């Protein structure tokens, strides 16, 4: 399945396979691959949804993935999904696809929307011109799917060849569209009204901020009962297992279950956050937000496109950094990548939830929101500094506004699940390993924490943080948190520290600030290195550590006045 | 005939694309999305940085830097 972005490819995949599809990645790259299976008249078909692209000319990663798939995997048939609302522009890709000489079916999707707008398309004529079957569908309403299945059984046809330069393709598409499309102008009322409201000079930004606020309430308050339930379940398990004699039970109970469990119990928070982010992406709101905030972002040397990556950073910095690939401008892209770790990822949420719940029980939401805001402010100021110094230059971008859509529940669920699963897998591997290491260094050689290796390490490094007055246990948690920020909570839990007795609320706030800002986790550093090189990765680590140290020192100092 | 960069048009003002004044990379990117000489475009909104451009019923957000490279004929009223 090949087509432009926003033509309803996923809805069509859903309609063809009856919802039997999964989401993964193409080998070696982080471009999403959706694949589904359908049985039509006893024959098994595998459908692969290739990334949405506009042409084969700009050499973007999505285009490369699509081209490689068509050449190397030699699919039996190409379903070229075309947006009937805008046939002419969609034909650029169709005409370029004819070069591959693969049997093809052209699918005129969203035909119901097109007809509502007074657009009629002569499918027979188009089929004659292109030399392939042309089928009209509305994937969302499941119209035309049976006819499409009949054509799929027939195997499609190799199209006539329309090769040429992009300029020639554009002219050919114009001529074809003139012959087969008739338009009686009718206005898109609902789209226009929604656009007017969401991108209004006065209403747009308040709406954007309310949506962001809803996201925080949703992930923190709504998920809380689930989080508490899971937390007490793991507590009970850990205590029960550790009550047996022997080092193995001690390791399993106090190390593995307590450590991994304390992180896994935050899965409801993280799943709710991903659910909300996926909803924003799939509904079509995100690009409107891009336009809305571009003026603001460009003051800090970024552009509207950076906002998607930065917002995704609230989920996890790793995919967020990979999402900077959609930023065409090299320097903006590097700046967006470097400041991304200041966007507070979901792994840091457990830390805030723990400390805010303990020290600020009355206004936990406000404290957590303020941490997120401080992260954003520091990210923007850093971006401005970078763009004024190391990364000077003007920025360029273009993006299409997709139609508003009520997201397909299946797709929404899959996206949320894939992202949450990634988090669970991390908890299952990195955090499992770290929990065992932490358990070991806290129990050996002496048998008690006070005489353990961990105590030695924490105490050795504690002087660095003595201006903030953090105990060595807290320092140790920061060190282990380098592997993954979730481990900070796991370490505190394994160490069995009564946090409330070793620090004051303002120290706790400074500590939360430090965990927000200090060096990115190993996975994020790896992503930065992969995307923009080792030198920038080293820069990111030292820069963020410096910022974290200075800011939390200031916070400690300011806190003392109260 | 009044030739202007797309970025200089007011909200609501329309024009016809005359040329794309940039390198191969940005020309191809704009053309692949249908911003081709001869097309009618209209500014549907602007907010400091990017412009919102409406073309054949589709809307695009175009960054200021790129919008400066699209030359349009704004007609008499420009």
XYZ file of N, CA and C in Angstrom, chain B residues 1 3 7 10-11 15-23 27 29 36 41 43 51 53 56 59-60 65 67 70 72 75:
87
model
N 0.689 43.277 -12.940
C 1.434 42.161 -12.337
C 2.296 42.654 -11.177
N 4.863 41.121 -8.441
C 5.577 39.943 -7.959
C 6.023 40.137 -6.511
N 5.674 34.990 1.481
C 5.719 35.400 2.879
C 5.266 36.841 3.078
N -0.658 39.405 2.630
C -1.481 39.573 3.827
C -2.430 38.389 3.977
N -3.007 38.241 5.170
C -4.004 37.193 5.382
C -5.191 37.450 4.452
N -2.876 34.782 -4.875
C -2.000 35.056 -6.010
C -1.710 33.785 -6.760
N -0.937 33.920 -7.839
C -0.598 32.760 -8.650
C 0.911 32.525 -8.550
N 1.301 31.279 -8.300
C 2.731 30.985 -8.177
C 3.417 31.230 -9.523
N 4.501 31.994 -9.492
C 5.224 32.299 -10.718
C 6.519 31.495 -10.795
N 7.229 31.460 -9.687
C 8.514 30.761 -9.698
C 8.884 30.334 -8.291
N 9.772 29.350 -8.211
C 10.343 28.976 -6.920
C 11.811 29.333 -6.992
N 12.170 30.242 -6.093
C 13.464 30.886 -6.169
C 14.423 30.229 -5.180
N 14.762 28.965 -5.443
C 15.641 28.288 -4.491
C 16.373 27.154 -5.156
N 17.122 26.413 -4.364
C 17.901 25.293 -4.876
C 17.011 24.139 -5.298
N 12.972 23.255 -4.257
C 12.047 23.261 -5.394
C 11.291 21.936 -5.468
N 10.831 19.736 -3.117
C 9.954 19.524 -1.961
C 8.642 20.277 -2.143
N 3.362 24.547 -7.438
C 3.964 24.502 -8.752
C 3.628 25.816 -9.466
N -2.760 30.287 -5.123
C -2.619 30.063 -3.676
C -3.257 31.222 -2.926
N -3.380 33.016 1.186
C -2.911 32.986 2.575
C -4.135 32.837 3.473
N 3.402 30.755 7.534
C 2.141 31.160 6.913
C 1.307 29.921 6.635
N -1.145 28.328 4.063
C -1.429 28.552 2.658
C -2.486 27.569 2.191
N -5.906 24.527 -3.828
C -6.799 23.448 -4.272
C -7.537 22.805 -3.097
N -4.689 22.728 2.884
C -3.919 23.760 3.574
C -2.530 23.246 3.937
N -1.552 24.129 3.788
C -0.180 23.804 4.164
C 0.327 24.835 5.155
N 11.051 30.963 6.103
C 12.221 30.864 5.231
C 11.855 30.301 3.869
N 8.714 30.101 2.607
C 7.686 30.933 1.967
C 8.319 32.114 1.232
N 9.027 31.329 -2.501
C 7.954 31.140 -3.473
C 7.525 32.516 -3.972
N 5.070 34.863 -6.019
C 3.704 34.842 -6.549
C 3.371 36.182 -7.219
N -1.363 40.065 -8.547
C -2.340 40.784 -9.366
C -2.339 42.277 -9.086
